[in-house]
Coordinates of C-alpha atoms and ligand atoms in Angstrom, one line a residue:
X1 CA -144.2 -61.2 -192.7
X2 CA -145.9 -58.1 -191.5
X3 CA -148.1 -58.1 -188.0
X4 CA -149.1 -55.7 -186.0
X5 CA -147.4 -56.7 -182.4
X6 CA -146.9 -55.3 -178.7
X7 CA -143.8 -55.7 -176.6
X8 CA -145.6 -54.9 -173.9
X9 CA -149.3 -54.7 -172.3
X10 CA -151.1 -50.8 -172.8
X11 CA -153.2 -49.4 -174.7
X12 CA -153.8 -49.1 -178.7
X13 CA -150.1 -46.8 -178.9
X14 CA -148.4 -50.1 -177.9
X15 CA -149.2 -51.5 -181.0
X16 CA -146.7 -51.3 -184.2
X17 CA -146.6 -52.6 -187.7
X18 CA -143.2 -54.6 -188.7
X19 CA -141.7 -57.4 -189.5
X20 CA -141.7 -60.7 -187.6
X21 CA -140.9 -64.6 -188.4
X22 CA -143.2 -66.1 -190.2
X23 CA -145.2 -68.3 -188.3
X24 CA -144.8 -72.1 -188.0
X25 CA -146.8 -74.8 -189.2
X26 CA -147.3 -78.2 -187.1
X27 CA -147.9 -81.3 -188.5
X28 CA -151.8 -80.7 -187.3
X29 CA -151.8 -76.7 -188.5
X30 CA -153.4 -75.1 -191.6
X31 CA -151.4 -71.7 -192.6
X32 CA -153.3 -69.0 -193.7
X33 CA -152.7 -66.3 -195.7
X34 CA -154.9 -63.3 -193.3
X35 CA -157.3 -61.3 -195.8
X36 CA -159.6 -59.9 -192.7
X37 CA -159.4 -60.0 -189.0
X38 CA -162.1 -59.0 -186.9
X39 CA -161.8 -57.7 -183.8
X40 CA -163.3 -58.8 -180.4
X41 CA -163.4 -57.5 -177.2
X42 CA -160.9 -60.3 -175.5
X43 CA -158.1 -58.6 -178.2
X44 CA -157.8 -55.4 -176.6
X45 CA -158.6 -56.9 -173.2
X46 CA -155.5 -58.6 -174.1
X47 CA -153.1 -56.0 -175.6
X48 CA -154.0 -54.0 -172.1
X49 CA -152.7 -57.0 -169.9
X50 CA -156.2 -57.7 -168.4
X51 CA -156.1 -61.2 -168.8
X52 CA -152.7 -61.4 -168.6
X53 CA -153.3 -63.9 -165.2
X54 CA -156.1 -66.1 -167.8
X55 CA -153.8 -66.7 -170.5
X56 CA -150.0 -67.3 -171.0
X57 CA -148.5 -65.4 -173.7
X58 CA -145.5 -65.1 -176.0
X59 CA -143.5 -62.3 -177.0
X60 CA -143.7 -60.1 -179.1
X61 CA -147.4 -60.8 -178.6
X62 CA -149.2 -60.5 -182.4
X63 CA -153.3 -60.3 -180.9
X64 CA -156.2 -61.9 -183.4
X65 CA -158.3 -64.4 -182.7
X66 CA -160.6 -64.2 -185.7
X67 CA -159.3 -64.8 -189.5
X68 CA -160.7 -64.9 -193.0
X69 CA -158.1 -65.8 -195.4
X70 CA -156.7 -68.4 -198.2
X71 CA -154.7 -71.8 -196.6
X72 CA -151.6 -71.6 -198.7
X73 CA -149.7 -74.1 -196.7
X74 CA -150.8 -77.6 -194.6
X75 CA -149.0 -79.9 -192.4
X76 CA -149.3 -83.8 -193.1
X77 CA -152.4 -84.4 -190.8
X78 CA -154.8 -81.7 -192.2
X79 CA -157.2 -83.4 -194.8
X80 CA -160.3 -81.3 -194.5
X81 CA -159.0 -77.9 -196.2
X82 CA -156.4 -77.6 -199.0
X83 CA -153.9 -75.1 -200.4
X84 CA -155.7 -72.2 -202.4
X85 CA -159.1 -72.9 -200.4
X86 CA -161.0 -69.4 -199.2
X87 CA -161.2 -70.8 -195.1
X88 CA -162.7 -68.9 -192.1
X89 CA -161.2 -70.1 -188.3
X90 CA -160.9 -68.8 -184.7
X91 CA -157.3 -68.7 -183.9
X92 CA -157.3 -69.3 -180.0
X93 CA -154.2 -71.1 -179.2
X94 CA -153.1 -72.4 -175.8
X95 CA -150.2 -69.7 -175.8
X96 CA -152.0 -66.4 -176.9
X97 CA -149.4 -64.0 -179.1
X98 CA -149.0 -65.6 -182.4
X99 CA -152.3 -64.3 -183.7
X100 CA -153.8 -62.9 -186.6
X101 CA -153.5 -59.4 -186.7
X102 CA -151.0 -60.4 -189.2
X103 CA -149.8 -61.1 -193.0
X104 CA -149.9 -65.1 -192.0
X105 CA -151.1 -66.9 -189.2
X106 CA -151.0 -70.7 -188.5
X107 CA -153.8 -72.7 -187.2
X108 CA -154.8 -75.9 -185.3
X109 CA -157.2 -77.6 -187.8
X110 CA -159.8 -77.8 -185.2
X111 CA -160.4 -74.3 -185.6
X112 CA -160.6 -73.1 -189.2
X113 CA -163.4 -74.2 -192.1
X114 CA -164.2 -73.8 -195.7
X115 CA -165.0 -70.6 -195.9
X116 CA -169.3 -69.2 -196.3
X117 CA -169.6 -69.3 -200.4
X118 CA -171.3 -66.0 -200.3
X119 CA -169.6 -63.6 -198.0
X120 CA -166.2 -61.9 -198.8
X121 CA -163.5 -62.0 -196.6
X122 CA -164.0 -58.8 -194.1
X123 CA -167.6 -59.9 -193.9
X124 CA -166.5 -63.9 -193.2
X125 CA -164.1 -62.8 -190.4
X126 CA -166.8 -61.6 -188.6
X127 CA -168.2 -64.9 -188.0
X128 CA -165.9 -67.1 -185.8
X129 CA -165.6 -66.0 -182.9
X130 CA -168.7 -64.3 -182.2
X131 CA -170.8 -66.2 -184.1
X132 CA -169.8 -69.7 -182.6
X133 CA -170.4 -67.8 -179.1
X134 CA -173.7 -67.1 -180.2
X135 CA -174.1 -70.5 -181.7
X136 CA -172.9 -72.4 -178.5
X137 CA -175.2 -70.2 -176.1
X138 CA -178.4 -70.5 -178.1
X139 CA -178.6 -73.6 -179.7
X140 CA -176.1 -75.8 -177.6
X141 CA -177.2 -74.4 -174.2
X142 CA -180.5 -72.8 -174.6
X143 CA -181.7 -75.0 -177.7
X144 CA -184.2 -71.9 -178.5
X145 CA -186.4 -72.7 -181.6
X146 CA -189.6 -72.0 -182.6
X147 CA -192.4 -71.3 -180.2
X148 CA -189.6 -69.7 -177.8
X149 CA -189.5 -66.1 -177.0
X150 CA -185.3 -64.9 -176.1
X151 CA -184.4 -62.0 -174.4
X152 CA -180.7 -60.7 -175.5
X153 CA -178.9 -58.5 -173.2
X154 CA -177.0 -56.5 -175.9
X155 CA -178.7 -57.7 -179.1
X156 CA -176.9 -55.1 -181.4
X157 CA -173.2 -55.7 -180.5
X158 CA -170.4 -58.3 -182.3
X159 CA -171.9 -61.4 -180.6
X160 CA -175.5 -60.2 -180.1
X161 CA -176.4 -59.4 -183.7
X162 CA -175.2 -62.6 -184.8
X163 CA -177.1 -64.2 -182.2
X164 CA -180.4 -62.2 -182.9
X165 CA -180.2 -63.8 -186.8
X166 CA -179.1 -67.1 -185.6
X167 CA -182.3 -66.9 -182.8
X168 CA -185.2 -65.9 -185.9
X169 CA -183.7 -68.3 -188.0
X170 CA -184.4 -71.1 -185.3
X171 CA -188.3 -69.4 -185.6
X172 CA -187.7 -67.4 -182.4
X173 CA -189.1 -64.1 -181.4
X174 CA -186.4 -62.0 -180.6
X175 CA -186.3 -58.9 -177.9
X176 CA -182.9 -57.4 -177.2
X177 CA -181.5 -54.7 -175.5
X178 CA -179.4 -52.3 -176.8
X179 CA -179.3 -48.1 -176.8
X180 CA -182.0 -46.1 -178.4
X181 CA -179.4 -45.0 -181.5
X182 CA -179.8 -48.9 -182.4
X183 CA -183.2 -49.3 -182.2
X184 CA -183.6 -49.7 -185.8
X185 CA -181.2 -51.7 -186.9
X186 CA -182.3 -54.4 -184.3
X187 CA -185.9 -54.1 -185.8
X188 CA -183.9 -54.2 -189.1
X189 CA -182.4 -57.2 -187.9
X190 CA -185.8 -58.5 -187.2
X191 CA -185.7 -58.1 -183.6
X192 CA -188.1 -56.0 -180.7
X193 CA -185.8 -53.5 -179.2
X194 CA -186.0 -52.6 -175.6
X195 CA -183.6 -49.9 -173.7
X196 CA -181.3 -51.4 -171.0
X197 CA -181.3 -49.4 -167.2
X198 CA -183.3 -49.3 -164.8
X199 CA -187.7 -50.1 -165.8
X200 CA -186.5 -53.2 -167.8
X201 CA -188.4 -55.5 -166.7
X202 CA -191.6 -52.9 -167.3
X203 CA -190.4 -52.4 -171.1
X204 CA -190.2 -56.3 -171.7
X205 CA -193.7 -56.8 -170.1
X206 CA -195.1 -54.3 -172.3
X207 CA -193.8 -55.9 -176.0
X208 CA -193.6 -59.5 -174.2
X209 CA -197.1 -59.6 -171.3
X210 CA -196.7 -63.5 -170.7
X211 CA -192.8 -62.8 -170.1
X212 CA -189.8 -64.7 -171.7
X213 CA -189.1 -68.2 -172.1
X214 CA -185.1 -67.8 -172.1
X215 CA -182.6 -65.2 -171.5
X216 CA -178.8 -64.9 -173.3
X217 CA -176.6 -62.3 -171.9
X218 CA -173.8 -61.0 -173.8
X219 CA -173.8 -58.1 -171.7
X220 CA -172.9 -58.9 -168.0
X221 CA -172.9 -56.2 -165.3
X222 CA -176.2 -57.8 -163.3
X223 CA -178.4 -57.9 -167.1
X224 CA -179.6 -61.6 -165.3
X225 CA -180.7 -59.8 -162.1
X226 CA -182.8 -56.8 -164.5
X227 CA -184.7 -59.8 -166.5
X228 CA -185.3 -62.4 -163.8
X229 CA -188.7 -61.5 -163.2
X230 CA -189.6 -61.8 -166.6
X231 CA -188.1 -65.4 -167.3
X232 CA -190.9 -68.3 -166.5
X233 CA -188.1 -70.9 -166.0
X234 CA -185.0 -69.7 -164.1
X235 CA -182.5 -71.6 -165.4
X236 CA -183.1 -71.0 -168.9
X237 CA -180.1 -68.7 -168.6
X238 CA -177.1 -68.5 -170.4
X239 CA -174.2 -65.8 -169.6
X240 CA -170.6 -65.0 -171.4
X241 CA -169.8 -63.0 -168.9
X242 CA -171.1 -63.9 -165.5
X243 CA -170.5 -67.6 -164.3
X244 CA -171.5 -67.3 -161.3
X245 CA -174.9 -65.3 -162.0
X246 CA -175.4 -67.9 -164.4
X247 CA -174.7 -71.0 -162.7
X248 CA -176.7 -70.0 -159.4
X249 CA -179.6 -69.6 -161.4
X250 CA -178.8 -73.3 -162.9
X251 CA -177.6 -72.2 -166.3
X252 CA -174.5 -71.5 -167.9
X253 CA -171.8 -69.8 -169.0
X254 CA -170.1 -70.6 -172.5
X255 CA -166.0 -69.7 -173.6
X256 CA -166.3 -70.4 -177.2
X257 CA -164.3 -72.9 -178.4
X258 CA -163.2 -73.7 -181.9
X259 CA -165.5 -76.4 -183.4
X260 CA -165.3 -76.9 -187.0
X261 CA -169.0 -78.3 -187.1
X262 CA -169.8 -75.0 -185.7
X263 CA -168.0 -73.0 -188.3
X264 CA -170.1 -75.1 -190.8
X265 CA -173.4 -74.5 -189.6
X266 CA -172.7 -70.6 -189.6
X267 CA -171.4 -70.8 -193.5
X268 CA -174.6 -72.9 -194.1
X269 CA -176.8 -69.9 -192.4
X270 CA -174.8 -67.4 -194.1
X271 CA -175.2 -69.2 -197.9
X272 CA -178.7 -69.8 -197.1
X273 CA -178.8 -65.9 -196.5
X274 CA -180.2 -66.2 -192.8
X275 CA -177.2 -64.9 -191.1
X276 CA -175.0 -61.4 -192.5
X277 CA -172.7 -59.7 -190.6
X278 CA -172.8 -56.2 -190.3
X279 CA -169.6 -54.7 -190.6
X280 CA -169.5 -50.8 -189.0
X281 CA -165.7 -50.4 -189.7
X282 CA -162.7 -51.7 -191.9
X283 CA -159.2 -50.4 -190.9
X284 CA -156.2 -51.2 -193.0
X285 CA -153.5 -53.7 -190.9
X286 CA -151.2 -50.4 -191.1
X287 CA -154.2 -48.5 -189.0
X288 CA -154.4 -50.7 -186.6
X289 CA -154.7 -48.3 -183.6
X290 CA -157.8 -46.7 -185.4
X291 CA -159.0 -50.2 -185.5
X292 CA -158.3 -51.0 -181.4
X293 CA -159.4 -47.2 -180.6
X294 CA -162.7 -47.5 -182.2
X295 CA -163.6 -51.1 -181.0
X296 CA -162.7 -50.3 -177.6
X297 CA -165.0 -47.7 -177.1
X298 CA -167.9 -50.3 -176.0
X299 CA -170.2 -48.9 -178.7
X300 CA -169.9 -50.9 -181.9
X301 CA -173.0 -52.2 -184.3
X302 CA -172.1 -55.3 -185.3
X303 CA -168.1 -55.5 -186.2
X304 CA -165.1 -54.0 -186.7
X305 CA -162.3 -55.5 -189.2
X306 CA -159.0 -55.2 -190.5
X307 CA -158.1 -56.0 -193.7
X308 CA -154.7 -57.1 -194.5
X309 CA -153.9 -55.9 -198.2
Ligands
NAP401 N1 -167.3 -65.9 -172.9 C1 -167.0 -65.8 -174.2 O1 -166.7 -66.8 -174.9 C2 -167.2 -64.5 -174.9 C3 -167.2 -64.5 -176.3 C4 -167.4 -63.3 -177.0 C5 -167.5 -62.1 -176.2 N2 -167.4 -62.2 -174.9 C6 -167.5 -60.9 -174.1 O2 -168.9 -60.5 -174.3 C7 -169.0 -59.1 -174.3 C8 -169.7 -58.7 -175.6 O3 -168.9 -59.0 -176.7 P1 -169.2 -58.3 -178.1 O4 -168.2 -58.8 -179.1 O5 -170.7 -58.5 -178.5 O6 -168.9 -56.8 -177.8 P2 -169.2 -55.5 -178.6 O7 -169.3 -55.8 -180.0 O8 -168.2 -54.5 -178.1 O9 -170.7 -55.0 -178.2 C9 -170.9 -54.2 -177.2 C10 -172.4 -54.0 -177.2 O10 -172.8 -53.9 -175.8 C11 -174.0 -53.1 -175.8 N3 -174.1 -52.6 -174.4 C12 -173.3 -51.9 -173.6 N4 -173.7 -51.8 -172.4 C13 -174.9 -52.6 -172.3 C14 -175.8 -52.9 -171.3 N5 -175.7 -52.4 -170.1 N6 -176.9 -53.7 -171.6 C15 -177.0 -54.1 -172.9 N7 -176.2 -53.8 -173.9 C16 -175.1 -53.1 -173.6 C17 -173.6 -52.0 -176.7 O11 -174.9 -51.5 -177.3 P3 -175.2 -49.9 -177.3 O12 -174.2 -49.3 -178.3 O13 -176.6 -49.9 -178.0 O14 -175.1 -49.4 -175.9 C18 -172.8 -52.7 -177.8 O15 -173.6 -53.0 -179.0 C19 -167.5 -58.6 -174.2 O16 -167.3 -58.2 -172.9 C20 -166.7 -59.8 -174.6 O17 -165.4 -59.8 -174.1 C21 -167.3 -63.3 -174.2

């Protein structure tokens, strides 16, 4: 199959299309046929060697953790997809390198889910990762519903504008931070938008007087010092970047990790039409280093995705 792979760590020029084995399939692994990948940050953190001392990896290293595709193959175990079945999945493995930035890629049946009815495949590979991260902080950690006002630090990124949906949905009020260029499409999204730096505690008070009653922060960087003052009960804090920041305030800090319940609640949002990923960017498989380029710049709305034709 083709996959775009490095042989080393570096930036997006390390990257090349070619052929590669075909991936294998366990006796516990669905095999997918890729149709869109989205990309995350952790990828290119990855393909740079900047969590090279988090994660063994194998050679030649094929990044993707995200995949929208068609199962066309199953080992003995699997029963809840089948071959020919439109499936969605998050394709962290303990060995990062066989991913799927690729024609193919195999995975453990724990992470991958009939795919949302009404979303097409660049659209649906937007959803695992990010989504399940926003899932896991807000309505594992935080359990925000209705009556609750949320602060996101970073509202208007992958995970953040997935979060913002999932948040109203729940019958939250939503503020988030995020730059002033995406100040509309967060108040399209349905949230209040506020401008991160210095004064943000002042902008919240002015949209939010009484404060906040939690605060999820998908942006790191000392966001949990800038809105402490605003949040009633301290440790109604979540982080996916800072654990310490958020444990010493008695919250947390979520990894996602693959949860096929998970991956059904977002398709059930996403059918019901409460949750839509915006996609800012689709790069052909053979473009991949457009793809890695423009993600890496730390200023994406929403997602960017690779289709594999
Ligand atoms: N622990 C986990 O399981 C986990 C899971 C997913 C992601 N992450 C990490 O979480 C981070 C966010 O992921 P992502 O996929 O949402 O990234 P992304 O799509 O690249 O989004 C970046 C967003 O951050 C905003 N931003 C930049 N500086 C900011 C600041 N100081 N305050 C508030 N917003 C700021 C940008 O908004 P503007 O363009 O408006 O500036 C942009 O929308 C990444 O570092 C990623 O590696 C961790």
């Amino acid at each position: 199959m083709r996959a775009a792979v490095i042989d080393e760590y570096g930036g997006p020029e390390q990257l090349q299309v070619r052929e590669v084995e075909d991936p294998r399939v366990g006796p516990d692994y669905v095999l997918v046929r890729v149709h869109a990948a989205s990309l995350n940050p952790v990828d290119y953190k990855i393909v740079a060697g900047n969590l090279d001392a988090a994660f063994p990896v194998v050679w030649p290293l094929i990044p993707g953790w995200d995949v929208a595709g068609e199962v066309i193959g199953t080992g003995p175990a699997v029963r809840h997809v089948e071959v020919g079945q439109p499936v969605y999945g998050y394709a962290r493995k303990d060995l990062v390198g066989t991913g799927s930035w690729a024609e193919q890629v195999a995975l453990p049946a724990r992470a991958v889910a009939p795919a949302p009815a009404d979303l097409d495949p660049v659209a649906a590979s937007c959803l695992p990762l990010a989504g399940m991260t926003a899932w896991q902080a807000l309505v594992e950690d935080l359990e925000v519903g209705r009556g609750d006002t949320l602060l996101i630090h970073a509202a208007t990124g992958g995970v953040g504008h997935l979060a913002t949906q999932i948040a109203l949905a729940r019958g939250a009020r939503v503020i988030g931070t995020c730059s002033e260029p995406n100040h509309d499409f967060l108040r399209e999204l349905g949230g209040e938008p506020v401008s991160y730096g210095e004064g943000l505690a002042e902008r919240v008070r002015e949209v939010a007087p009484d404060g906040v009653d939690a605060v999820a922060d998908f942006a790191g960087g000392g966001a949990l010092d800038a809105s402490d003052e605003v949040l009633g009960t301290p440790e109604r804090v979540v982080s996916i970047l800072d654990p310490q920041a958020a444990k010493e305030r008695g919250g947390t800090y979520v990894f996602v990790r693959p949860d096929v319940d998970h991956l059904a609640a977002l398709a059930e949002l996403a059918d019901a039409g409460q949750l839509m990923p915006h996609v800012q960017s689709v790069h052909d498989l053979e473009a991949v280093r457009d793809a890695v380029e423009e993600a890496s710049g730390g200023k994406v709305r929403g997602k960017v995705v690779l289709r594999v034709p």
